[in-house]
mmCIF file of C-alpha atoms and ligand atoms in Angstrom:
data_model
loop_
_atom_site.group_PDB
_atom_site.id
_atom_site.type_symbol
_atom_site.label_atom_id
_atom_site.label_comp_id
_atom_site.label_asym_id
_atom_site.label_seq_id
_atom_site.Cartn_x
_atom_site.Cartn_y
_atom_site.Cartn_z
ATOM 1 C CA MET A 415 16.294 1.515 31.423
ATOM 2 C CA THR A 416 15.270 5.270 31.777
ATOM 3 C CA VAL A 417 13.052 7.142 29.303
ATOM 4 C CA LEU A 418 16.050 8.817 27.773
ATOM 5 C CA GLU A 419 17.828 5.586 27.112
ATOM 6 C CA ALA A 420 14.554 4.100 25.828
ATOM 7 C CA ILE A 421 14.077 6.898 23.397
ATOM 8 C CA GLN A 422 17.983 6.775 22.097
ATOM 9 C CA LYS A 423 17.615 3.011 21.845
ATOM 10 C CA SER A 424 14.528 2.790 20.010
ATOM 11 C CA THR A 425 15.682 6.035 17.842
ATOM 12 C CA GLU A 426 18.470 3.722 16.489
ATOM 13 C CA PHE A 427 16.503 0.754 15.903
ATOM 14 C CA LEU A 428 13.740 2.893 13.578
ATOM 15 C CA ALA A 429 16.502 4.706 11.821
ATOM 16 C CA LYS A 430 17.941 1.294 10.735
ATOM 17 C CA LYS A 431 15.034 0.288 9.582
ATOM 18 C CA SER A 432 14.752 3.334 7.398
ATOM 19 C CA VAL A 433 11.794 4.750 9.429
ATOM 20 C CA GLU A 434 11.470 8.424 8.526
ATOM 21 C CA SER A 435 11.832 10.708 11.529
ATOM 22 C CA PRO A 436 12.795 7.819 13.925
ATOM 23 C CA ARG A 437 13.136 10.024 17.102
ATOM 24 C CA LEU A 438 9.748 11.892 16.718
ATOM 25 C CA GLN A 439 8.062 8.611 15.882
ATOM 26 C CA THR A 440 9.666 6.832 19.200
ATOM 27 C CA GLU A 441 8.476 9.666 21.374
ATOM 28 C CA LEU A 442 4.978 9.606 19.952
ATOM 29 C CA LEU A 443 5.073 6.147 20.727
ATOM 30 C CA LEU A 444 6.421 6.111 23.906
ATOM 31 C CA ALA A 445 4.191 9.135 24.942
ATOM 32 C CA HIS A 446 1.279 7.132 23.771
ATOM 33 C CA LEU A 447 2.372 4.252 26.017
ATOM 34 C CA LEU A 448 3.017 6.141 29.182
ATOM 35 C CA LYS A 449 -0.264 8.159 28.423
ATOM 36 C CA MET A 450 1.341 11.369 28.477
ATOM 37 C CA PRO A 451 1.904 14.706 26.183
ATOM 38 C CA ARG A 452 5.002 13.969 24.373
ATOM 39 C CA MET A 453 6.476 17.210 25.710
ATOM 40 C CA LYS A 454 6.311 15.497 29.266
ATOM 41 C CA LEU A 455 8.796 12.929 28.239
ATOM 42 C CA TYR A 456 11.308 15.467 28.358
ATOM 43 C CA LEU A 457 10.508 16.436 31.966
ATOM 44 C CA ASN A 458 10.810 12.577 32.773
ATOM 45 C CA PHE A 459 13.954 11.874 31.282
ATOM 46 C CA ASP A 460 15.527 10.194 34.116
ATOM 47 C CA ARG A 461 12.323 8.127 34.940
ATOM 48 C CA VAL A 462 13.035 4.401 35.042
ATOM 49 C CA LEU A 463 10.655 2.322 32.951
ATOM 50 C CA LEU A 464 9.054 -0.572 34.580
ATOM 51 C CA PRO A 465 9.526 -4.051 33.061
ATOM 52 C CA VAL A 466 6.279 -4.104 31.808
ATOM 53 C CA GLU A 467 6.588 -0.884 30.089
ATOM 54 C CA ILE A 468 9.756 -1.896 28.386
ATOM 55 C CA ASP A 469 8.110 -5.038 27.078
ATOM 56 C CA SER A 470 5.102 -2.920 25.489
ATOM 57 C CA LEU A 471 7.720 -0.450 23.890
ATOM 58 C CA ARG A 472 9.744 -3.028 22.440
ATOM 59 C CA GLU A 473 6.595 -4.736 21.020
ATOM 60 C CA ILE A 474 5.303 -1.173 19.432
ATOM 61 C CA ILE A 475 8.874 -0.492 18.339
ATOM 62 C CA LYS A 476 9.037 -3.924 16.504
ATOM 63 C CA ARG A 477 5.859 -3.251 14.743
ATOM 64 C CA ARG A 478 6.857 0.277 13.514
ATOM 65 C CA GLY A 479 10.229 -0.950 12.423
ATOM 66 C CA GLN A 480 8.082 -3.297 10.398
ATOM 67 C CA ARG A 481 6.737 -0.201 8.803
ATOM 68 C CA GLU A 482 3.561 -0.490 10.399
ATOM 69 C CA PRO A 483 2.012 3.118 10.380
ATOM 70 C CA LEU A 484 2.226 4.957 13.793
ATOM 71 C CA GLN A 485 -1.567 5.664 13.390
ATOM 72 C CA HIS A 486 -2.390 1.992 13.275
ATOM 73 C CA ILE A 487 -0.431 1.428 16.248
ATOM 74 C CA VAL A 488 -2.177 4.155 18.036
ATOM 75 C CA GLY A 489 -5.562 3.343 16.700
ATOM 76 C CA SER A 490 -6.226 6.747 15.362
ATOM 77 C CA THR A 491 -5.088 10.053 14.206
ATOM 78 C CA SER A 492 -6.297 13.715 14.497
ATOM 79 C CA PHE A 493 -8.137 15.316 11.319
ATOM 80 C CA CYS A 494 -9.171 18.924 11.537
ATOM 81 C CA GLY A 495 -9.306 18.571 15.268
ATOM 82 C CA HIS A 496 -11.363 15.512 15.428
ATOM 83 C CA GLU A 497 -10.106 12.146 16.493
ATOM 84 C CA ILE A 498 -10.715 9.471 13.843
ATOM 85 C CA ALA A 499 -10.127 5.842 14.534
ATOM 86 C CA VAL A 500 -8.105 4.039 11.601
ATOM 87 C CA SER A 501 -7.873 0.369 10.625
ATOM 88 C CA ARG A 502 -6.628 -1.532 7.955
ATOM 89 C CA HIS A 503 -9.759 -1.218 6.153
ATOM 90 C CA ALA A 504 -9.770 2.416 5.259
ATOM 91 C CA LEU A 505 -6.827 5.117 3.929
ATOM 92 C CA ILE A 506 -5.219 7.200 6.983
ATOM 93 C CA PRO A 507 -6.362 10.603 7.029
ATOM 94 C CA ARG A 508 -3.745 12.738 5.488
ATOM 95 C CA PRO A 509 -2.689 16.268 6.653
ATOM 96 C CA GLU A 510 -3.185 17.485 2.876
ATOM 97 C CA THR A 511 -6.970 16.481 2.797
ATOM 98 C CA GLU A 512 -7.912 18.559 5.847
ATOM 99 C CA LEU A 513 -7.649 21.805 3.318
ATOM 100 C CA LEU A 514 -10.228 20.023 1.389
ATOM 101 C CA ALA A 515 -12.428 19.551 4.147
ATOM 102 C CA GLU A 516 -11.763 23.429 5.215
ATOM 103 C CA LEU A 517 -12.798 24.460 1.876
ATOM 104 C CA GLY A 518 -15.685 22.545 1.647
ATOM 105 C CA TRP A 519 -17.270 23.675 5.089
ATOM 106 C CA LYS A 520 -16.524 27.277 4.117
ATOM 107 C CA PHE A 521 -18.309 26.877 0.681
ATOM 108 C CA LEU A 522 -21.174 25.101 2.741
ATOM 109 C CA ALA A 523 -21.537 28.075 5.104
ATOM 110 C CA THR A 524 -22.384 30.069 2.542
ATOM 111 C CA ARG A 525 -25.457 28.080 1.357
ATOM 112 C CA HIS A 526 -28.728 29.904 2.376
ATOM 113 C CA SER A 527 -30.691 26.823 1.996
ATOM 114 C CA PRO A 528 -32.055 25.730 5.382
ATOM 115 C CA LEU A 529 -30.150 22.642 5.048
ATOM 116 C CA ALA A 530 -27.057 22.747 3.066
ATOM 117 C CA THR A 531 -26.247 19.189 1.642
ATOM 118 C CA ALA A 532 -22.889 17.492 0.780
ATOM 119 C CA LEU A 533 -22.054 14.371 -0.560
ATOM 120 C CA ASP A 534 -18.629 12.727 0.299
ATOM 121 C CA PHE A 535 -17.484 10.084 -2.474
ATOM 122 C CA GLY A 536 -15.612 7.629 -0.921
ATOM 123 C CA THR A 537 -15.748 8.686 2.460
ATOM 124 C CA GLY A 538 -13.007 5.672 4.005
ATOM 125 C CA THR A 539 -12.740 6.743 7.763
ATOM 126 C CA GLY A 540 -15.406 9.203 7.318
ATOM 127 C CA CYS A 541 -13.057 12.156 8.138
ATOM 128 C CA ILE A 542 -14.211 14.686 5.371
ATOM 129 C CA ALA A 543 -18.205 14.039 6.253
ATOM 130 C CA ILE A 544 -17.305 14.275 9.963
ATOM 131 C CA ALA A 545 -15.488 17.673 9.686
ATOM 132 C CA LEU A 546 -18.029 19.071 7.337
ATOM 133 C CA ALA A 547 -20.964 18.005 9.642
ATOM 134 C CA ALA A 548 -18.958 19.331 12.625
ATOM 135 C CA LYS A 549 -18.477 22.403 11.366
ATOM 136 C CA CYS A 550 -21.777 23.330 9.620
ATOM 137 C CA PRO A 551 -24.060 22.430 12.182
ATOM 138 C CA THR A 552 -27.360 22.695 10.139
ATOM 139 C CA ALA A 553 -25.936 20.614 7.204
ATOM 140 C CA LYS A 554 -26.934 17.239 6.110
ATOM 141 C CA ILE A 555 -24.019 15.312 4.733
ATOM 142 C CA THR A 556 -24.471 12.176 2.731
ATOM 143 C CA ALA A 557 -20.963 9.687 2.987
ATOM 144 C CA LEU A 558 -20.867 6.644 0.481
ATOM 145 C CA ASP A 559 -18.104 4.220 0.229
ATOM 146 C CA ILE A 560 -17.759 0.809 -1.861
ATOM 147 C CA SER A 561 -15.878 -0.971 1.208
ATOM 148 C CA ALA A 562 -18.662 -2.317 3.942
ATOM 149 C CA GLU A 563 -15.728 -2.388 6.615
ATOM 150 C CA ALA A 564 -14.601 1.325 5.988
ATOM 151 C CA LEU A 565 -18.043 2.275 6.199
ATOM 152 C CA ALA A 566 -18.558 0.776 9.319
ATOM 153 C CA LEU A 567 -15.638 2.552 10.573
ATOM 154 C CA ALA A 568 -16.723 5.866 9.142
ATOM 155 C CA LYS A 569 -19.933 5.230 11.425
ATOM 156 C CA GLN A 570 -18.263 4.673 14.396
ATOM 157 C CA ASN A 571 -16.182 7.765 14.186
ATOM 158 C CA ALA A 572 -19.408 9.746 13.390
ATOM 159 C CA LEU A 573 -20.932 8.674 16.521
ATOM 160 C CA GLN A 574 -17.896 9.332 18.440
ATOM 161 C CA ASN A 575 -17.332 12.640 17.041
ATOM 162 C CA GLN A 576 -21.345 13.293 17.778
ATOM 163 C CA VAL A 577 -22.162 13.874 14.129
ATOM 164 C CA ALA A 578 -24.171 10.354 13.453
ATOM 165 C CA GLU A 579 -27.331 12.012 13.192
ATOM 166 C CA ARG A 580 -26.575 14.432 10.687
ATOM 167 C CA ILE A 581 -24.563 11.783 8.089
ATOM 168 C CA GLU A 582 -26.121 9.161 5.858
ATOM 169 C CA PHE A 583 -24.019 6.247 5.251
ATOM 170 C CA LEU A 584 -24.551 4.388 2.145
ATOM 171 C CA LEU A 585 -22.576 1.269 0.579
ATOM 172 C CA GLY A 586 -22.063 1.100 -3.001
ATOM 173 C CA ASP A 587 -20.150 1.795 -6.291
ATOM 174 C CA GLY A 588 -20.052 5.310 -6.682
ATOM 175 C CA PHE A 589 -23.085 7.229 -7.358
ATOM 176 C CA ALA A 590 -25.161 3.958 -7.639
ATOM 177 C CA ALA A 591 -25.236 3.916 -3.955
ATOM 178 C CA LEU A 592 -27.591 6.927 -3.613
ATOM 179 C CA THR A 593 -31.148 5.424 -3.775
ATOM 180 C CA ASP A 594 -32.716 8.760 -4.968
ATOM 181 C CA LYS A 595 -32.051 11.434 -7.036
ATOM 182 C CA ALA A 596 -30.798 13.794 -4.800
ATOM 183 C CA GLN A 597 -28.824 17.052 -5.580
ATOM 184 C CA PHE A 598 -26.238 18.399 -3.414
ATOM 185 C CA ASP A 599 -24.764 21.737 -2.631
ATOM 186 C CA LEU A 600 -21.486 20.223 -2.340
ATOM 187 C CA LEU A 601 -19.775 17.306 -3.762
ATOM 188 C CA VAL A 602 -16.374 16.501 -2.332
ATOM 189 C CA SER A 603 -14.064 13.724 -2.931
ATOM 190 C CA ASN A 604 -10.524 12.347 -2.114
ATOM 191 C CA PRO A 605 -10.730 9.594 -4.476
ATOM 192 C CA PRO A 606 -8.111 6.759 -5.161
ATOM 193 C CA TYR A 607 -5.422 8.285 -7.495
ATOM 194 C CA ILE A 608 -2.311 6.525 -7.887
ATOM 195 C CA ALA A 609 -1.274 4.746 -10.878
ATOM 196 C CA SER A 610 -1.832 1.056 -10.432
ATOM 197 C CA ALA A 611 1.708 0.140 -11.416
ATOM 198 C CA GLU A 612 2.835 2.851 -9.068
ATOM 199 C CA ILE A 613 1.734 1.325 -6.033
ATOM 200 C CA GLU A 614 4.574 -1.229 -5.597
ATOM 201 C CA THR A 615 6.791 1.840 -5.319
ATOM 202 C CA LEU A 616 5.222 3.482 -2.444
ATOM 203 C CA ASP A 617 6.353 3.279 1.132
ATOM 204 C CA PRO A 618 5.771 0.311 3.111
ATOM 205 C CA GLU A 619 3.505 2.072 5.407
ATOM 206 C CA VAL A 620 1.396 3.095 2.212
ATOM 207 C CA LYS A 621 1.278 -0.265 0.060
ATOM 208 C CA ASP A 622 1.274 -2.604 2.779
ATOM 209 C CA PHE A 623 -1.211 -1.123 5.337
ATOM 210 C CA ASP A 624 -3.514 1.298 3.393
ATOM 211 C CA PRO A 625 -6.145 -0.811 1.364
ATOM 212 C CA ARG A 626 -5.706 -1.070 -2.461
ATOM 213 C CA GLY A 627 -8.961 -0.175 -3.076
ATOM 214 C CA ALA A 628 -8.226 3.139 -1.610
ATOM 215 C CA LEU A 629 -5.284 3.672 -3.512
ATOM 216 C CA ASP A 630 -5.660 2.592 -6.992
ATOM 217 C CA GLY A 631 -6.865 5.058 -9.553
ATOM 218 C CA GLY A 632 -6.570 2.856 -12.565
ATOM 219 C CA ALA A 633 -3.635 2.606 -15.068
ATOM 220 C CA ASP A 634 -3.079 6.322 -15.121
ATOM 221 C CA GLY A 635 -4.606 6.962 -11.851
ATOM 222 C CA LEU A 636 -7.286 9.069 -13.231
ATOM 223 C CA ASP A 637 -10.024 6.603 -13.574
ATOM 224 C CA PHE A 638 -12.167 8.358 -10.861
ATOM 225 C CA TYR A 639 -11.825 12.002 -12.141
ATOM 226 C CA ARG A 640 -12.998 10.645 -15.334
ATOM 227 C CA ARG A 641 -15.921 9.060 -13.926
ATOM 228 C CA LEU A 642 -16.707 11.922 -11.807
ATOM 229 C CA ALA A 643 -16.316 14.371 -14.523
ATOM 230 C CA THR A 644 -19.024 12.445 -16.598
ATOM 231 C CA GLU A 645 -21.431 11.157 -13.984
ATOM 232 C CA ALA A 646 -21.517 13.652 -11.032
ATOM 233 C CA LYS A 647 -23.570 16.707 -12.609
ATOM 234 C CA PRO A 648 -27.004 15.249 -12.264
ATOM 235 C CA PHE A 649 -26.296 15.093 -8.527
ATOM 236 C CA LEU A 650 -25.164 18.833 -8.046
ATOM 237 C CA LYS A 651 -27.244 21.588 -7.924
ATOM 238 C CA SER A 652 -27.050 23.786 -10.690
ATOM 239 C CA ASP A 653 -25.356 26.610 -8.310
ATOM 240 C CA GLY A 654 -23.455 23.903 -6.297
ATOM 241 C CA LYS A 655 -19.536 22.833 -6.542
ATOM 242 C CA ILE A 656 -17.337 19.751 -6.896
ATOM 243 C CA MET A 657 -13.912 19.892 -4.971
ATOM 244 C CA LEU A 658 -11.917 17.227 -5.561
ATOM 245 C CA GLU A 659 -7.993 16.428 -4.138
ATOM 246 C CA PHE A 660 -5.502 14.878 -6.470
ATOM 247 C CA GLY A 661 -2.023 13.602 -6.406
ATOM 248 C CA ASP A 662 1.134 15.339 -7.612
ATOM 249 C CA GLY A 663 1.577 16.002 -11.207
ATOM 250 C CA GLN A 664 -2.056 15.370 -11.941
ATOM 251 C CA ALA A 665 -3.885 19.066 -11.886
ATOM 252 C CA ASP A 666 -3.310 19.577 -16.025
ATOM 253 C CA ASP A 667 -4.824 16.351 -16.761
ATOM 254 C CA ILE A 668 -7.849 16.614 -14.551
ATOM 255 C CA LYS A 669 -8.443 20.000 -15.731
ATOM 256 C CA ILE A 670 -8.458 18.838 -19.219
ATOM 257 C CA ILE A 671 -10.783 15.890 -18.342
ATOM 258 C CA PHE A 672 -13.383 18.380 -16.229
ATOM 259 C CA GLU A 673 -13.381 21.081 -19.353
ATOM 260 C CA ASN A 674 -14.126 18.168 -21.676
ATOM 261 C CA GLU A 675 -17.033 17.519 -19.981
ATOM 262 C CA LYS A 676 -18.048 21.040 -19.991
ATOM 263 C CA TRP A 677 -17.509 21.742 -16.530
ATOM 264 C CA ILE A 678 -16.083 25.206 -15.341
ATOM 265 C CA VAL A 679 -12.935 24.805 -13.347
ATOM 266 C CA GLU A 680 -13.032 27.617 -10.882
ATOM 267 C CA ALA A 681 -9.968 27.084 -9.208
ATOM 268 C CA VAL A 682 -6.821 24.900 -8.675
ATOM 269 C CA GLN A 683 -5.728 24.892 -5.066
ATOM 270 C CA GLU A 684 -2.609 24.459 -3.915
ATOM 271 C CA ASP A 685 -1.509 22.665 -0.573
ATOM 272 C CA TYR A 686 0.668 24.073 2.211
ATOM 273 C CA SER A 687 3.532 22.672 0.517
ATOM 274 C CA HIS A 688 2.385 24.772 -2.616
ATOM 275 C CA ARG A 689 1.522 21.587 -4.561
ATOM 276 C CA ALA A 690 -1.654 21.920 -6.599
ATOM 277 C CA ARG A 691 -4.015 19.554 -4.871
ATOM 278 C CA ILE A 692 -7.665 20.425 -5.105
ATOM 279 C CA LEU A 693 -9.858 21.056 -8.058
ATOM 280 C CA ILE A 694 -12.792 23.309 -7.773
ATOM 281 C CA ALA A 695 -15.361 23.114 -10.328
ATOM 282 C CA ARG A 696 -19.091 24.112 -11.216
ATOM 283 C CA HIS A 697 -21.728 23.300 -13.852
ATOM 284 C CA GLY A 698 -20.782 24.829 -17.268
HETATM 285 C C1 LIG B 2046 -8.421 7.689 -0.914
HETATM 286 S S1 LIG B 2046 -9.607 7.069 -0.015
HETATM 287 C C2 LIG B 2046 -10.130 8.479 0.935
HETATM 288 C C3 LIG B 2046 -10.722 8.127 2.192
HETATM 289 C C4 LIG B 2046 -11.073 9.172 2.682
HETATM 290 N N1 LIG B 2046 -12.113 10.430 1.987
HETATM 291 C C5 LIG B 2046 -9.708 10.376 3.063
HETATM 292 O O1 LIG B 2046 -9.804 11.598 2.433
HETATM 293 O O2 LIG B 2046 -9.189 10.156 3.770
HETATM 294 C C6 LIG B 2046 -10.599 6.448 -1.264
HETATM 295 C C7 LIG B 2046 -11.890 5.831 -0.594
HETATM 296 O O3 LIG B 2046 -13.029 5.458 -1.827
HETATM 297 C C8 LIG B 2046 -13.134 4.495 -1.741
HETATM 298 N N2 LIG B 2046 -13.550 3.774 -2.991
HETATM 299 C C9 LIG B 2046 -12.914 3.544 -4.101
HETATM 300 N N3 LIG B 2046 -13.768 3.145 -5.192
HETATM 301 C C10 LIG B 2046 -15.084 3.395 -4.901
HETATM 302 C C11 LIG B 2046 -16.182 3.306 -5.422
HETATM 303 N N4 LIG B 2046 -16.093 2.633 -6.671
HETATM 304 N N5 LIG B 2046 -17.195 3.753 -4.984
HETATM 305 C C12 LIG B 2046 -17.348 4.136 -3.810
HETATM 306 N N6 LIG B 2046 -16.431 4.392 -3.232
HETATM 307 C C13 LIG B 2046 -14.990 4.171 -3.625
HETATM 308 C C14 LIG B 2046 -12.320 3.649 -0.820
HETATM 309 O O4 LIG B 2046 -13.088 2.522 -0.235
HETATM 310 C C15 LIG B 2046 -11.697 4.636 -0.219
HETATM 311 O O5 LIG B 2046 -12.167 4.449 0.807
#
């Protein structure tokens, strides 16, 4: 079987399994398998695959057909230019969250204290904390999570990306993980925000492979925003900012939650698909 024939056959199989963008997914998996950039496949369409390559391709296409996310199969994803290892213990970093990280590092860069500080609440793979540490070479980041397995993965990712010495990792339930009364310049979070009953309606890649604890935001999806609005102020410097990602259609409710707790909502930022996605607020 040639590369082109393998692509055609696998694409057909994934399409039957209702996988989105089946041709792209096939090409990405085959490129990963053959250790070449995807575009190079196009120069190799006539190359005959070895039997061992066909077996491996069959195996990974089968996994993708069972709706295992591509990132789990290849073992990593890219976030703000950093390679981030992924596993079933942490949410796969999403492209929308890169915008949150970018807003975060742009704000941190304006801080004139010798050591700007940020707290990443619910760090998962560590993607946001790592991006902040990498872009702000003098900043000190604290990353907390309730999942010990996620935190272990985040530490490994920080080491791989050479920023581990500037990130402190803390295990615990929200702010209870903090051992001292630290006050941060920036508080950043992409908390679980799916309404519990909605989780079952999500794509299999999400509901069966992202950890439930990374998705479940309680009955209406807003539990973490209520919690952050009531608990976060003592941990934020008086001129610091909180930046939070949220889901589709949640902007108005979250704005009200924060304003009711006497925060000043500075902005609700849209993502690249023009969906309201990030709340930026400060002390009232
Ligand atoms: C939506 S994921 C975000 C992960 C990562 N920051 C990202 O943007 O890809 C939410 C994270 O919050 C963590 N989490 C859930 N409840 C928590 C709690 N009570 N305290 C601390 N972390 C929590 C989950 O384990 C998960 O890693």
